[in-house]
Coordinates of C-alpha atoms and ligand atoms in Angstrom, one line a residue:
M15 CA -9.5 15.4 -17.3
T16 CA -8.2 17.5 -14.4
F17 CA -8.8 17.4 -10.6
K18 CA -10.7 20.7 -11.2
D19 CA -13.1 18.8 -13.6
L20 CA -13.7 16.4 -10.7
N21 CA -14.8 19.5 -8.6
I22 CA -11.9 19.3 -6.2
V23 CA -11.8 22.6 -4.4
E24 CA -9.0 25.1 -4.1
P25 CA -7.0 24.4 -1.0
I26 CA -6.8 20.7 -2.0
L27 CA -5.9 21.6 -5.6
T28 CA -3.0 23.6 -4.4
A29 CA -1.7 20.7 -2.4
L30 CA -2.0 18.4 -5.4
Q31 CA -0.1 20.8 -7.5
E32 CA 2.7 20.9 -5.0
K33 CA 2.8 17.1 -5.1
G34 CA 3.2 17.4 -8.9
Y35 CA 0.1 15.5 -9.7
S36 CA -1.2 17.0 -12.9
D37 CA -4.1 14.7 -13.7
P38 CA -6.2 12.2 -11.8
T39 CA -5.4 8.5 -12.3
P40 CA -8.2 6.3 -13.8
I41 CA -9.4 5.1 -10.4
Q42 CA -9.5 8.6 -9.1
Q43 CA -11.5 9.7 -12.1
E44 CA -14.0 7.0 -11.5
A45 CA -14.2 6.9 -7.7
I46 CA -14.0 10.6 -6.7
P47 CA -17.4 11.7 -8.1
I48 CA -19.1 8.6 -6.6
V49 CA -17.6 9.3 -3.1
L50 CA -18.5 13.0 -3.3
N51 CA -22.0 11.8 -4.2
K52 CA -22.1 9.9 -0.9
K53 CA -22.5 6.5 -2.5
D54 CA -20.9 3.3 -1.3
V55 CA -18.0 2.0 -3.4
F56 CA -16.7 -1.5 -4.1
G57 CA -13.3 -0.7 -5.4
C58 CA -11.2 -3.4 -7.1
A59 CA -7.7 -1.9 -7.3
Q60 CA -4.2 -2.7 -6.2
T61 CA -1.6 -0.3 -4.8
G62 CA 0.1 1.7 -7.4
T63 CA -3.2 2.8 -9.0
G64 CA -3.6 5.9 -6.9
K65 CA -6.4 4.4 -4.8
T66 CA -5.4 6.1 -1.6
A67 CA -6.0 9.6 -3.1
A68 CA -9.2 8.2 -4.7
F69 CA -10.7 8.0 -1.2
A70 CA -8.6 10.5 0.7
L71 CA -9.3 13.5 -1.6
P72 CA -13.1 13.3 -1.5
I73 CA -13.1 12.6 2.3
I74 CA -10.9 15.6 3.0
Q75 CA -13.0 17.7 0.7
Q76 CA -16.2 16.7 2.4
L77 CA -14.9 17.5 5.8
Y78 CA -13.4 20.7 4.7
L79 CA -16.7 21.9 3.3
E80 CA -18.6 20.8 6.4
K81 CA -16.1 22.8 8.5
N82 CA -16.7 25.9 6.3
Q83 CA -20.3 25.6 7.4
G84 CA -19.3 25.5 11.0
A85 CA -19.1 21.8 11.7
K86 CA -17.3 21.0 15.0
R87 CA -14.3 18.7 15.1
M88 CA -15.3 15.1 15.8
L89 CA -14.3 11.7 14.5
K90 CA -16.0 11.5 11.1
A91 CA -13.9 9.2 9.0
L92 CA -12.3 5.9 9.8
I93 CA -9.8 4.2 7.5
L94 CA -9.0 0.6 8.5
T95 CA -5.9 -1.0 6.9
P96 CA -4.1 -4.2 7.6
T97 CA -0.5 -3.2 8.2
R98 CA 1.4 -0.5 10.0
E99 CA 3.3 0.4 6.9
L100 CA 0.1 1.0 5.0
A101 CA -1.4 2.9 7.9
I102 CA 1.6 5.3 8.0
Q103 CA 1.6 5.7 4.3
I104 CA -2.1 6.6 4.2
N105 CA -1.6 9.0 7.0
D106 CA 1.2 10.7 5.0
C107 CA -1.2 11.1 2.1
F108 CA -3.8 12.7 4.4
K109 CA -1.0 15.0 5.6
D110 CA 0.0 16.1 2.2
Y111 CA -3.5 16.5 0.7
S112 CA -5.1 18.3 3.7
K113 CA -2.1 20.6 4.2
Y114 CA -4.1 23.8 3.4
T115 CA -7.3 22.8 5.3
S116 CA -8.0 22.5 9.0
V117 CA -8.9 18.8 8.7
R118 CA -7.0 16.9 11.4
H119 CA -6.1 13.3 11.2
T120 CA -4.0 10.8 13.1
V121 CA -2.8 7.2 12.8
I122 CA -2.8 4.4 15.3
F123 CA -1.2 1.0 15.1
G124 CA 0.2 -1.7 17.4
G125 CA 3.7 -2.6 18.4
V126 CA 4.5 0.9 19.8
S127 CA 3.5 2.8 22.9
Q128 CA -0.1 3.9 22.9
K129 CA 0.5 7.1 24.9
P130 CA 1.4 9.5 22.0
Q131 CA -1.5 8.0 20.0
T132 CA -4.1 8.6 22.8
E133 CA -2.7 12.1 23.3
E134 CA -3.3 12.9 19.6
L135 CA -6.8 11.5 19.9
R136 CA -7.5 13.6 22.9
R137 CA -6.6 16.7 21.0
G138 CA -9.4 15.8 18.5
V139 CA -9.2 14.5 15.0
D140 CA -11.6 14.3 12.1
V141 CA -10.0 11.3 10.4
L142 CA -8.5 8.2 12.0
I143 CA -6.3 5.8 10.2
A144 CA -6.0 2.5 12.1
T145 CA -4.9 -1.1 12.1
P146 CA -7.6 -3.4 13.6
G147 CA -5.9 -4.6 16.7
R148 CA -4.8 -1.3 18.1
L149 CA -8.2 0.2 17.2
L150 CA -10.0 -2.4 19.2
D151 CA -7.6 -1.9 22.1
L152 CA -8.2 1.8 22.3
M153 CA -11.9 1.4 21.8
N154 CA -12.0 -1.1 24.7
Q155 CA -10.1 1.3 26.9
G156 CA -12.6 4.1 26.1
F157 CA -10.3 6.3 24.1
I158 CA -12.2 5.9 20.8
R159 CA -15.9 5.8 20.0
L160 CA -17.1 5.2 16.5
D161 CA -20.7 6.5 16.8
T162 CA -20.0 9.8 15.0
I163 CA -18.3 8.1 11.9
S164 CA -20.0 9.1 8.6
C165 CA -17.4 7.5 6.3
F166 CA -15.8 4.1 6.8
V167 CA -13.0 2.9 4.5
L168 CA -11.9 -0.8 4.5
D169 CA -8.6 -0.8 2.7
E170 CA -7.0 -4.0 1.3
A171 CA -9.8 -6.2 2.4
D172 CA -8.3 -9.3 0.8
R173 CA -5.1 -8.8 2.8
M174 CA -7.2 -8.3 6.0
L175 CA -8.7 -11.7 5.5
D176 CA -5.3 -13.3 4.7
M177 CA -3.9 -11.9 7.9
G178 CA -6.7 -13.2 10.0
F179 CA -8.4 -9.9 10.8
I180 CA -11.9 -11.1 10.1
H181 CA -12.8 -11.4 13.8
D182 CA -11.5 -8.0 14.6
I183 CA -13.5 -6.5 11.7
K184 CA -16.6 -8.2 12.9
R185 CA -16.1 -6.7 16.3
I186 CA -15.6 -3.2 14.9
L187 CA -18.5 -3.2 12.5
P188 CA -21.4 -3.1 15.0
K189 CA -19.8 -0.1 16.7
L190 CA -20.2 2.0 13.5
P191 CA -23.4 3.9 12.8
K192 CA -25.7 2.0 10.4
E193 CA -26.3 5.2 8.4
R194 CA -22.9 5.8 6.9
Q195 CA -20.9 5.8 3.7
T196 CA -18.6 2.8 3.2
L197 CA -15.7 2.4 0.8
F198 CA -14.4 -1.1 0.3
F199 CA -11.2 -1.8 -1.5
S200 CA -9.6 -5.1 -2.4
A201 CA -7.0 -6.0 -4.9
T202 CA -8.5 -9.4 -5.6
V203 CA -12.1 -10.5 -5.3
P204 CA -12.4 -14.1 -4.1
Q205 CA -15.7 -15.4 -2.9
A206 CA -15.0 -14.6 0.8
I207 CA -14.5 -10.9 -0.2
V208 CA -17.8 -10.8 -2.1
A209 CA -19.5 -12.3 1.0
L210 CA -17.8 -9.8 3.4
S211 CA -18.6 -6.8 1.1
R212 CA -22.3 -7.8 1.1
T213 CA -22.5 -7.5 4.9
I214 CA -20.8 -4.1 4.9
L215 CA -21.9 -2.2 1.8
N216 CA -25.2 -0.7 0.8
Q217 CA -26.0 -0.6 -2.9
P218 CA -22.4 0.0 -3.8
V219 CA -21.1 1.3 -7.1
R220 CA -18.4 -1.0 -8.4
V221 CA -15.2 0.6 -9.5
E222 CA -12.5 -1.4 -11.2
V223 CA -9.1 -0.6 -12.6
T224 CA -6.3 -2.7 -14.0
P225 CA -7.1 -6.2 -13.2
V226 CA -4.4 -7.9 -11.2
S227 CA -3.0 -9.7 -14.2
S228 CA -2.1 -6.6 -16.0
V229 CA 1.5 -5.6 -15.8
V230 CA 2.3 -2.1 -16.5
D231 CA 3.9 -1.5 -19.9
T232 CA 6.5 0.8 -18.4
I233 CA 8.2 -2.1 -16.6
D234 CA 11.0 -3.9 -18.4
Q235 CA 11.0 -7.5 -17.3
Y236 CA 13.9 -10.0 -17.5
I237 CA 14.4 -13.5 -16.2
Y238 CA 17.7 -15.0 -15.2
F239 CA 17.9 -18.8 -15.3
V240 CA 20.3 -19.7 -12.5
E241 CA 21.1 -22.4 -10.1
K242 CA 20.0 -21.7 -6.5
Q243 CA 23.5 -21.5 -5.2
E244 CA 24.5 -19.0 -8.0
K245 CA 21.9 -16.5 -7.0
K246 CA 24.0 -14.7 -4.4
D247 CA 26.8 -14.0 -6.9
L248 CA 24.4 -12.9 -9.6
L249 CA 22.8 -10.4 -7.2
V250 CA 26.2 -9.0 -6.2
N251 CA 27.3 -8.7 -9.9
L252 CA 24.0 -7.1 -10.9
L253 CA 24.1 -4.5 -8.1
R254 CA 27.7 -3.6 -9.0
E255 CA 27.0 -3.4 -12.7
K256 CA 23.7 -1.6 -12.7
K257 CA 23.4 2.0 -11.8
Q258 CA 19.9 2.1 -10.3
K259 CA 19.7 4.3 -7.2
S260 CA 16.9 2.3 -5.4
V261 CA 16.6 -1.4 -5.6
L262 CA 14.0 -3.5 -3.8
V263 CA 15.0 -7.2 -3.5
F264 CA 12.3 -9.8 -2.6
S265 CA 13.0 -12.9 -0.6
R266 CA 10.4 -15.6 0.0
T267 CA 11.5 -16.1 3.7
K268 CA 12.6 -13.9 6.6
H269 CA 15.7 -16.1 7.1
G270 CA 16.5 -15.8 3.4
A271 CA 16.2 -12.0 3.6
D272 CA 18.8 -11.9 6.4
K273 CA 21.1 -14.2 4.5
I274 CA 21.0 -12.0 1.4
A275 CA 21.8 -8.9 3.6
R276 CA 24.8 -10.7 5.1
A277 CA 26.0 -11.8 1.6
L278 CA 25.7 -8.2 0.3
S279 CA 27.5 -6.9 3.3
G280 CA 30.3 -9.4 2.8
A281 CA 30.6 -8.0 -0.8
G282 CA 30.8 -4.5 0.5
I283 CA 27.3 -3.5 -0.6
G284 CA 25.2 -1.8 2.0
S285 CA 21.6 -3.0 2.4
E286 CA 18.9 -3.4 5.0
A287 CA 16.4 -6.2 5.4
I288 CA 12.8 -5.8 6.6
H289 CA 10.6 -8.6 7.7
G290 CA 8.2 -9.7 10.4
N291 CA 10.9 -10.6 12.9
K292 CA 12.3 -7.1 13.0
S293 CA 10.9 -4.6 15.5
Q294 CA 8.5 -2.0 14.3
N295 CA 11.2 0.7 14.9
A296 CA 13.8 -1.2 13.0
R297 CA 11.5 -1.7 10.0
Q298 CA 10.5 2.0 10.0
R299 CA 14.1 3.1 10.2
A300 CA 15.0 0.8 7.3
L301 CA 12.1 2.1 5.2
T302 CA 13.0 5.8 5.9
N303 CA 16.6 5.2 5.0
F304 CA 15.5 3.6 1.8
K305 CA 13.0 6.3 0.9
S306 CA 15.6 9.0 1.5
H307 CA 18.1 7.1 -0.6
K308 CA 20.5 6.6 2.3
T309 CA 20.2 2.9 1.7
R310 CA 20.3 1.8 -1.9
V311 CA 19.2 -1.8 -1.4
L312 CA 16.2 -2.9 0.6
I313 CA 15.5 -6.6 1.0
A314 CA 12.0 -7.5 2.0
T315 CA 9.6 -10.4 2.4
D316 CA 6.1 -10.0 0.8
I317 CA 4.2 -9.3 4.0
A318 CA 6.7 -6.7 5.1
A319 CA 6.9 -5.1 1.7
R320 CA 3.1 -4.8 1.4
G321 CA 2.4 -1.1 0.8
I322 CA 6.0 0.0 0.5
D323 CA 5.6 3.1 -1.6
V324 CA 8.8 4.6 -2.8
N325 CA 8.9 7.3 -5.4
Q326 CA 11.3 6.6 -8.2
L327 CA 11.9 2.9 -7.3
E328 CA 13.9 1.9 -10.4
L329 CA 14.6 -1.7 -10.0
V330 CA 12.8 -4.7 -8.4
I331 CA 14.7 -8.0 -8.1
N332 CA 12.9 -11.2 -7.3
Y333 CA 15.6 -13.2 -5.7
D334 CA 13.0 -16.0 -5.2
L335 CA 10.0 -16.3 -7.4
P336 CA 6.7 -16.1 -5.4
D337 CA 4.5 -19.1 -4.9
V338 CA 1.5 -17.2 -6.1
A339 CA 1.6 -15.5 -9.5
E340 CA -0.4 -12.5 -8.4
T341 CA 2.3 -11.7 -5.9
Y342 CA 4.7 -11.3 -8.8
V343 CA 2.5 -8.6 -10.2
H344 CA 2.3 -6.8 -6.9
R345 CA 6.0 -7.0 -6.4
I346 CA 7.1 -5.6 -9.7
G347 CA 4.2 -3.0 -9.6
R348 CA 6.4 -1.1 -7.1
T349 CA 8.4 0.2 -10.0
G350 CA 7.4 1.9 -13.2
R351 CA 4.8 3.9 -11.4
A352 CA 3.1 7.2 -12.3
G353 CA 4.7 7.5 -15.7
N354 CA 8.3 6.5 -14.6
T355 CA 9.9 3.6 -16.2
G356 CA 11.1 0.6 -14.2
T357 CA 12.9 -2.7 -14.4
A358 CA 12.2 -6.0 -12.9
F359 CA 14.7 -8.9 -12.7
S360 CA 13.7 -12.4 -11.6
F361 CA 16.0 -15.2 -10.6
C362 CA 14.6 -18.6 -11.6
A363 CA 16.1 -21.8 -10.4
Q364 CA 15.2 -25.2 -11.8
E365 CA 12.7 -25.9 -9.1
E366 CA 11.0 -22.5 -9.7
R367 CA 10.2 -23.2 -13.4
P368 CA 6.5 -24.1 -12.6
M369 CA 6.1 -20.7 -10.8
L370 CA 7.5 -18.9 -13.8
K371 CA 5.0 -20.7 -16.0
D372 CA 2.1 -19.5 -13.8
I373 CA 3.4 -16.0 -13.9
Q374 CA 3.6 -16.0 -17.7
K375 CA 0.1 -17.4 -17.9
L376 CA -1.4 -14.8 -15.5
T377 CA 0.3 -11.8 -17.1
G378 CA 0.0 -13.1 -20.7
K379 CA 3.4 -11.7 -21.3
H380 CA 6.6 -13.4 -22.4
I381 CA 9.4 -12.3 -20.1
K382 CA 12.7 -11.8 -21.8
T383 CA 15.6 -14.0 -20.8
A384 CA 18.7 -12.1 -19.7
S385 CA 22.1 -13.7 -19.9
V386 CA 24.0 -14.1 -16.6
P387 CA 27.0 -11.9 -16.4
V388 CA 30.3 -13.8 -16.1
Ligands
LIG20 P1 -1.5 4.2 -4.3 O1 -2.1 3.3 -5.3 O2 -2.5 5.0 -3.5 O3 -0.5 3.5 -3.4 O4 -0.6 5.3 -5.1 C1 0.4 5.0 -5.9 C2 1.4 6.1 -6.2 O5 0.9 7.0 -7.1 C3 1.8 6.9 -5.0 O6 3.2 7.1 -5.0 C4 1.1 8.2 -5.1 O7 1.8 9.2 -4.5 C5 1.0 8.4 -6.6 N1 -0.1 9.1 -7.2 C6 -1.4 9.0 -6.7 N2 -2.2 9.8 -7.4 C7 -1.5 10.4 -8.4 C8 -1.7 11.3 -9.5 N3 -2.9 11.7 -9.7 N4 -0.7 11.6 -10.3 C9 0.5 11.2 -10.0 N5 0.9 10.3 -9.0 C10 -0.1 9.9 -8.2

């Protein structure tokens, strides 16, 4: 199946070709016709499945067609997402896909000055990508009204709840028109998510791809059994020995991430760490350096890494195993994307054995044991 078969129109097709996307991913195949049909969607999909384009493409197409019929510019689509990194990433997608249309979009998030954001808004946009706090701020100051929204996207709903955004969401919802299309995405579907979705969606069509337990077959996974105090040397040795250009290292704690960065620097290996204690600017800079291959090694905590989307990420290293098995799947899912192959190494100390057991149980896969280089 091609994007043309999904009735995607010319200027958007050209932009997709330039991105090198030859065919729609499964979630795009399922969701695009439903969204173009103006139905509500309950999408169960994690990042890495192509879910951003699954909602961005039909939204852009709809707005483009309305504009061709003489529709004026006004705020028509709102995409709410939990983190700044995700917001920026979604905005980048809109930029790429709407390149040859006159659909305008902008992104707002907290932690930075609001002036450039309000100026963009004043110039007029069709699509707004926002994190909840800054959206409410700017609404309260009268910069944004949501009464012209016809399509509302709630992205990563489970993460929104985890991060405590439920109250913000509940304040935003009543400001949206009752008559609207709503697209709801969540990687996991606990009871609280089902309950929230019921208050937001109207006769949704459920779209589901790759349950969270499935690990892409294009990822080669290895486990290193090491003592905790040996992890540093193992990391240094692996980074010296392996040739991968981009390596994402996960640390369970912010403090741990900084320690790893210092150890690497002591061994003459350049790296940057991103976590919640770093300023928004520092995080953004580190991410840009990593994406442009200026920095080979990025060390991140789970929250900071959420949504990091790097093309050709070849290697993920779990310096610490995550407490929750699903997180393992999210972490290593950053590599082996879109047909590329990837590798994931995990360091497992004695006290982390129970976590490894959970991971093997969830993924139903045996992870190969690698021998520690001497
Ligand atoms: P997402 O799940 O939206 O975070 O997307 C995951 C990755 O897949 C991103 O790097 C996208 O740029 C890429 N991608 C999305 N759709 C396609 C497609 N149809 N073909 C190839 N790559 C895609």
